[in-house]
Amino acid sequence: IKEKNTLFSLKEIASSREFQISNQIDRIIQQAIKNNMFEMYYQPIYNIKTRQFVSAEALIRLKNDEYGFVPPSMFIPAAEKSGAIHEIGDFVLEEVISFIAENEIEKYGLDYIEINLSVAQCIESNLAEKIMDLLTRYNVSTEKINLEITETSQEVNYDMIEQNINTLS
């Protein structure tokens, strides 16, 4: 690496945890989907005016038996590329909405939960229907979720995204 004047051997790179994970990321993702190895965490959002936590952002984590926690920066782009992001996104939506339904957010004084949507999810023709069905099934008000579209480098069907946003609005 020129910037650091460092020399690495292929053996050193190939044995690194990051290299091994990236080499097997599709298998790791499929195993996580099959064996329910995803976990949801909720990062609180604090309002400095009211001096209270008002919401939380839902964060998905992948815990692999061999490698431990796999960073989202590794598995999310790979899942978007392979199409597995749709199954992962469905898991997130259901987990978060069921969490809200169990009145968990009221226990913590939260008004709503922020849910990140991949652009790949936003171009699903049935996204709005899927979200509304979950809200109805769990008897959760639309005011209890806030959807955020994550950035991506993929080609995008903006018409479908706009249609989904309008339907969800």
PDB file of C-alpha atoms in Angstrom:
ATOM      1  CA  ILE A   1       0.000   0.000   0.000  1.00  0.00           C
ATOM      2  CA  LYS A   2       1.815   3.081  -1.275  1.00  0.00           C
ATOM      3  CA  GLU A   3       0.287   5.635   1.094  1.00  0.00           C
ATOM      4  CA  LYS A   4       1.526   3.764   4.147  1.00  0.00           C
ATOM      5  CA  ASN A   5       4.671   2.285   2.584  1.00  0.00           C
ATOM      6  CA  THR A   6       3.466  -1.084   3.804  1.00  0.00           C
ATOM      7  CA  LEU A   7       3.972  -4.424   2.168  1.00  0.00           C
ATOM      8  CA  PHE A   8       1.404  -7.189   2.695  1.00  0.00           C
ATOM      9  CA  SER A   9       1.664 -10.766   1.585  1.00  0.00           C
ATOM     10  CA  LEU A  10      -1.309 -12.532   0.028  1.00  0.00           C
ATOM     11  CA  LYS A  11      -1.228 -14.976   2.958  1.00  0.00           C
ATOM     12  CA  GLU A  12      -1.761 -12.089   5.433  1.00  0.00           C
ATOM     13  CA  ILE A  13      -4.638 -10.607   3.437  1.00  0.00           C
ATOM     14  CA  ALA A  14      -6.353 -13.947   2.749  1.00  0.00           C
ATOM     15  CA  SER A  15      -6.310 -14.858   6.417  1.00  0.00           C
ATOM     16  CA  SER A  16      -7.868 -11.581   7.547  1.00  0.00           C
ATOM     17  CA  ARG A  17     -11.382 -11.743   8.996  1.00  0.00           C
ATOM     18  CA  GLU A  18     -12.684  -9.055   6.616  1.00  0.00           C
ATOM     19  CA  PHE A  19     -11.323 -10.850   3.541  1.00  0.00           C
ATOM     20  CA  GLN A  20     -12.819 -14.171   4.639  1.00  0.00           C
ATOM     21  CA  ILE A  21     -16.219 -12.612   5.315  1.00  0.00           C
ATOM     22  CA  SER A  22     -16.297 -10.738   2.010  1.00  0.00           C
ATOM     23  CA  ASN A  23     -15.289 -13.913   0.173  1.00  0.00           C
ATOM     24  CA  GLN A  24     -18.206 -15.822   1.724  1.00  0.00           C
ATOM     25  CA  ILE A  25     -20.741 -13.027   2.187  1.00  0.00           C
ATOM     26  CA  ASP A  26     -23.468 -14.514  -0.023  1.00  0.00           C
ATOM     27  CA  ARG A  27     -23.274 -17.839   1.851  1.00  0.00           C
ATOM     28  CA  ILE A  28     -23.248 -16.003   5.199  1.00  0.00           C
ATOM     29  CA  ILE A  29     -26.359 -14.010   4.218  1.00  0.00           C
ATOM     30  CA  GLN A  30     -28.257 -17.081   3.002  1.00  0.00           C
ATOM     31  CA  GLN A  31     -27.331 -18.950   6.188  1.00  0.00           C
ATOM     32  CA  ALA A  32     -28.521 -15.969   8.264  1.00  0.00           C
ATOM     33  CA  ILE A  33     -31.863 -15.886   6.440  1.00  0.00           C
ATOM     34  CA  LYS A  34     -32.330 -19.656   6.757  1.00  0.00           C
ATOM     35  CA  ASN A  35     -31.302 -19.842  10.438  1.00  0.00           C
ATOM     36  CA  ASN A  36     -32.793 -16.538  11.640  1.00  0.00           C
ATOM     37  CA  MET A  37     -29.410 -15.033  12.554  1.00  0.00           C
ATOM     38  CA  PHE A  38     -30.507 -11.415  12.220  1.00  0.00           C
ATOM     39  CA  GLU A  39     -31.148  -9.305  15.299  1.00  0.00           C
ATOM     40  CA  MET A  40     -32.837  -5.938  15.663  1.00  0.00           C
ATOM     41  CA  TYR A  41     -31.406  -3.168  17.809  1.00  0.00           C
ATOM     42  CA  TYR A  42     -32.982   0.199  18.509  1.00  0.00           C
ATOM     43  CA  GLN A  43     -30.803   3.291  18.664  1.00  0.00           C
ATOM     44  CA  PRO A  44     -32.611   5.998  20.654  1.00  0.00           C
ATOM     45  CA  ILE A  45     -33.052   9.491  19.210  1.00  0.00           C
ATOM     46  CA  TYR A  46     -32.976  12.318  21.737  1.00  0.00           C
ATOM     47  CA  ASN A  47     -34.851  15.617  21.393  1.00  0.00           C
ATOM     48  CA  ILE A  48     -32.741  18.354  23.002  1.00  0.00           C
ATOM     49  CA  LYS A  49     -35.703  20.745  23.227  1.00  0.00           C
ATOM     50  CA  THR A  50     -37.892  18.380  25.254  1.00  0.00           C
ATOM     51  CA  ARG A  51     -34.910  16.613  26.848  1.00  0.00           C
ATOM     52  CA  GLN A  52     -36.463  13.256  26.108  1.00  0.00           C
ATOM     53  CA  PHE A  53     -35.957  10.294  23.845  1.00  0.00           C
ATOM     54  CA  VAL A  54     -38.703  10.608  21.230  1.00  0.00           C
ATOM     55  CA  SER A  55     -37.954   7.852  18.763  1.00  0.00           C
ATOM     56  CA  ALA A  56     -35.450   5.191  17.851  1.00  0.00           C
ATOM     57  CA  GLU A  57     -33.863   3.977  14.658  1.00  0.00           C
ATOM     58  CA  ALA A  58     -34.233   0.261  13.939  1.00  0.00           C
ATOM     59  CA  LEU A  59     -30.847  -1.262  13.126  1.00  0.00           C
ATOM     60  CA  ILE A  60     -30.390  -4.779  11.798  1.00  0.00           C
ATOM     61  CA  ARG A  61     -27.378  -6.834  12.769  1.00  0.00           C
ATOM     62  CA  LEU A  62     -26.147 -10.183  11.471  1.00  0.00           C
ATOM     63  CA  LYS A  63     -24.540 -12.503  13.995  1.00  0.00           C
ATOM     64  CA  ASN A  64     -22.680 -15.376  12.363  1.00  0.00           C
ATOM     65  CA  ASP A  65     -21.557 -18.428  14.362  1.00  0.00           C
ATOM     66  CA  GLU A  66     -18.076 -18.383  12.833  1.00  0.00           C
ATOM     67  CA  TYR A  67     -17.351 -14.652  12.450  1.00  0.00           C
ATOM     68  CA  GLY A  68     -19.501 -13.028  15.124  1.00  0.00           C
ATOM     69  CA  PHE A  69     -21.145  -9.757  14.149  1.00  0.00           C
ATOM     70  CA  VAL A  70     -20.844  -9.023  10.431  1.00  0.00           C
ATOM     71  CA  PRO A  71     -20.909  -5.261   9.782  1.00  0.00           C
ATOM     72  CA  PRO A  72     -23.956  -3.920   7.904  1.00  0.00           C
ATOM     73  CA  SER A  73     -21.506  -2.126   5.609  1.00  0.00           C
ATOM     74  CA  MET A  74     -20.514  -5.587   4.377  1.00  0.00           C
ATOM     75  CA  PHE A  75     -23.787  -7.485   4.262  1.00  0.00           C
ATOM     76  CA  ILE A  76     -26.263  -4.797   3.127  1.00  0.00           C
ATOM     77  CA  PRO A  77     -24.537  -3.967  -0.220  1.00  0.00           C
ATOM     78  CA  ALA A  78     -24.050  -7.690  -0.887  1.00  0.00           C
ATOM     79  CA  ALA A  79     -27.724  -8.372  -0.084  1.00  0.00           C
ATOM     80  CA  GLU A  80     -28.801  -5.557  -2.413  1.00  0.00           C
ATOM     81  CA  LYS A  81     -26.632  -7.002  -5.170  1.00  0.00           C
ATOM     82  CA  SER A  82     -27.889 -10.580  -4.721  1.00  0.00           C
ATOM     83  CA  GLY A  83     -31.543  -9.658  -4.133  1.00  0.00           C
ATOM     84  CA  ALA A  84     -31.541 -11.048  -0.577  1.00  0.00           C
ATOM     85  CA  ILE A  85     -32.326  -7.517   0.644  1.00  0.00           C
ATOM     86  CA  HIS A  86     -36.013  -8.197  -0.045  1.00  0.00           C
ATOM     87  CA  GLU A  87     -36.162 -11.058   2.470  1.00  0.00           C
ATOM     88  CA  ILE A  88     -34.075  -9.078   4.945  1.00  0.00           C
ATOM     89  CA  GLY A  89     -36.306  -6.041   4.475  1.00  0.00           C
ATOM     90  CA  ASP A  90     -39.422  -8.128   5.078  1.00  0.00           C
ATOM     91  CA  PHE A  91     -37.856  -9.430   8.290  1.00  0.00           C
ATOM     92  CA  VAL A  92     -37.076  -5.879   9.461  1.00  0.00           C
ATOM     93  CA  LEU A  93     -40.573  -4.574   8.720  1.00  0.00           C
ATOM     94  CA  GLU A  94     -42.266  -7.427  10.559  1.00  0.00           C
ATOM     95  CA  GLU A  95     -39.895  -7.354  13.536  1.00  0.00           C
ATOM     96  CA  VAL A  96     -40.217  -3.596  14.025  1.00  0.00           C
ATOM     97  CA  ILE A  97     -43.980  -3.481  13.597  1.00  0.00           C
ATOM     98  CA  SER A  98     -44.464  -6.415  15.990  1.00  0.00           C
ATOM     99  CA  PHE A  99     -42.125  -4.666  18.477  1.00  0.00           C
ATOM    100  CA  ILE A 100     -44.333  -1.569  18.280  1.00  0.00           C
ATOM    101  CA  ALA A 101     -47.486  -3.693  18.641  1.00  0.00           C
ATOM    102  CA  GLU A 102     -46.214  -5.158  21.895  1.00  0.00           C
ATOM    103  CA  ASN A 103     -46.283  -1.584  23.280  1.00  0.00           C
ATOM    104  CA  GLU A 104     -42.538  -1.725  23.706  1.00  0.00           C
ATOM    105  CA  ILE A 105     -42.041   1.820  22.468  1.00  0.00           C
ATOM    106  CA  GLU A 106     -44.451   3.246  25.024  1.00  0.00           C
ATOM    107  CA  LYS A 107     -42.409   1.595  27.785  1.00  0.00           C
ATOM    108  CA  TYR A 108     -39.487   3.717  26.661  1.00  0.00           C
ATOM    109  CA  GLY A 109     -41.517   6.889  26.057  1.00  0.00           C
ATOM    110  CA  LEU A 110     -41.000   6.768  22.293  1.00  0.00           C
ATOM    111  CA  ASP A 111     -43.452   8.146  19.768  1.00  0.00           C
ATOM    112  CA  TYR A 112     -42.311   6.179  16.703  1.00  0.00           C
ATOM    113  CA  ILE A 113     -39.582   4.015  15.191  1.00  0.00           C
ATOM    114  CA  GLU A 114     -37.436   4.954  12.191  1.00  0.00           C
ATOM    115  CA  ILE A 115     -37.239   2.145   9.612  1.00  0.00           C
ATOM    116  CA  ASN A 116     -34.622   2.225   6.865  1.00  0.00           C
ATOM    117  CA  LEU A 117     -35.741   1.003   3.459  1.00  0.00           C
ATOM    118  CA  SER A 118     -33.321   0.005   0.751  1.00  0.00           C
ATOM    119  CA  VAL A 119     -33.918   1.545  -2.655  1.00  0.00           C
ATOM    120  CA  ALA A 120     -34.297  -2.047  -3.866  1.00  0.00           C
ATOM    121  CA  GLN A 121     -37.289  -2.429  -1.521  1.00  0.00           C
ATOM    122  CA  CYS A 122     -38.752   0.867  -2.704  1.00  0.00           C
ATOM    123  CA  ILE A 123     -39.077  -0.414  -6.238  1.00  0.00           C
ATOM    124  CA  GLU A 124     -41.142  -3.434  -5.155  1.00  0.00           C
ATOM    125  CA  SER A 125     -44.573  -2.967  -6.701  1.00  0.00           C
ATOM    126  CA  ASN A 126     -46.272  -4.309  -3.563  1.00  0.00           C
ATOM    127  CA  LEU A 127     -44.246  -2.404  -0.942  1.00  0.00           C
ATOM    128  CA  ALA A 128     -47.062  -0.116   0.184  1.00  0.00           C
ATOM    129  CA  GLU A 129     -49.501  -3.029   0.389  1.00  0.00           C
ATOM    130  CA  LYS A 130     -46.961  -5.093   2.345  1.00  0.00           C
ATOM    131  CA  ILE A 131     -46.404  -2.325   4.914  1.00  0.00           C
ATOM    132  CA  MET A 132     -50.112  -1.530   5.256  1.00  0.00           C
ATOM    133  CA  ASP A 133     -50.923  -5.240   5.692  1.00  0.00           C
ATOM    134  CA  LEU A 134     -48.376  -5.523   8.510  1.00  0.00           C
ATOM    135  CA  LEU A 135     -49.703  -2.397  10.210  1.00  0.00           C
ATOM    136  CA  THR A 136     -53.252  -3.766   9.983  1.00  0.00           C
ATOM    137  CA  ARG A 137     -52.277  -7.279  11.125  1.00  0.00           C
ATOM    138  CA  TYR A 138     -50.473  -5.923  14.191  1.00  0.00           C
ATOM    139  CA  ASN A 139     -52.976  -3.105  14.767  1.00  0.00           C
ATOM    140  CA  VAL A 140     -50.268  -0.431  14.632  1.00  0.00           C
ATOM    141  CA  SER A 141     -50.989   3.171  13.674  1.00  0.00           C
ATOM    142  CA  THR A 142     -49.129   4.618  10.701  1.00  0.00           C
ATOM    143  CA  GLU A 143     -47.953   7.392  13.041  1.00  0.00           C
ATOM    144  CA  LYS A 144     -45.789   4.867  14.890  1.00  0.00           C
ATOM    145  CA  ILE A 145     -43.335   4.412  12.004  1.00  0.00           C
ATOM    146  CA  ASN A 146     -41.165   6.763   9.983  1.00  0.00           C
ATOM    147  CA  LEU A 147     -39.655   5.409   6.771  1.00  0.00           C
ATOM    148  CA  GLU A 148     -36.235   6.487   5.547  1.00  0.00           C
ATOM    149  CA  ILE A 149     -34.840   5.528   2.155  1.00  0.00           C
ATOM    150  CA  THR A 150     -31.167   4.594   2.353  1.00  0.00           C
ATOM    151  CA  GLU A 151     -28.633   5.667  -0.236  1.00  0.00           C
ATOM    152  CA  THR A 152     -27.499   3.300  -2.935  1.00  0.00           C
ATOM    153  CA  SER A 153     -25.416   3.258  -6.061  1.00  0.00           C
ATOM    154  CA  GLN A 154     -27.883   1.109  -8.001  1.00  0.00           C
ATOM    155  CA  GLU A 155     -29.874   2.149 -11.018  1.00  0.00           C
ATOM    156  CA  VAL A 156     -33.238   3.262  -9.733  1.00  0.00           C
ATOM    157  CA  ASN A 157     -36.830   3.206 -10.970  1.00  0.00           C
ATOM    158  CA  TYR A 158     -37.855   6.590  -9.589  1.00  0.00           C
ATOM    159  CA  ASP A 159     -41.421   6.256 -10.891  1.00  0.00           C
ATOM    160  CA  MET A 160     -42.037   3.167  -8.736  1.00  0.00           C
ATOM    161  CA  ILE A 161     -40.417   4.831  -5.722  1.00  0.00           C
ATOM    162  CA  GLU A 162     -42.621   7.893  -6.180  1.00  0.00           C
ATOM    163  CA  GLN A 163     -45.701   5.692  -6.578  1.00  0.00           C
ATOM    164  CA  ASN A 164     -44.872   3.805  -3.353  1.00  0.00           C
ATOM    165  CA  ILE A 165     -44.195   7.041  -1.447  1.00  0.00           C
ATOM    166  CA  ASN A 166     -47.486   8.536  -2.646  1.00  0.00           C
ATOM    167  CA  THR A 167     -49.432   5.389  -1.739  1.00  0.00           C
ATOM    168  CA  LEU A 168     -47.823   5.194   1.693  1.00  0.00           C
ATOM    169  CA  SER A 169     -48.456   8.907   2.294  1.00  0.00           C
TER     170      SER A 169
END
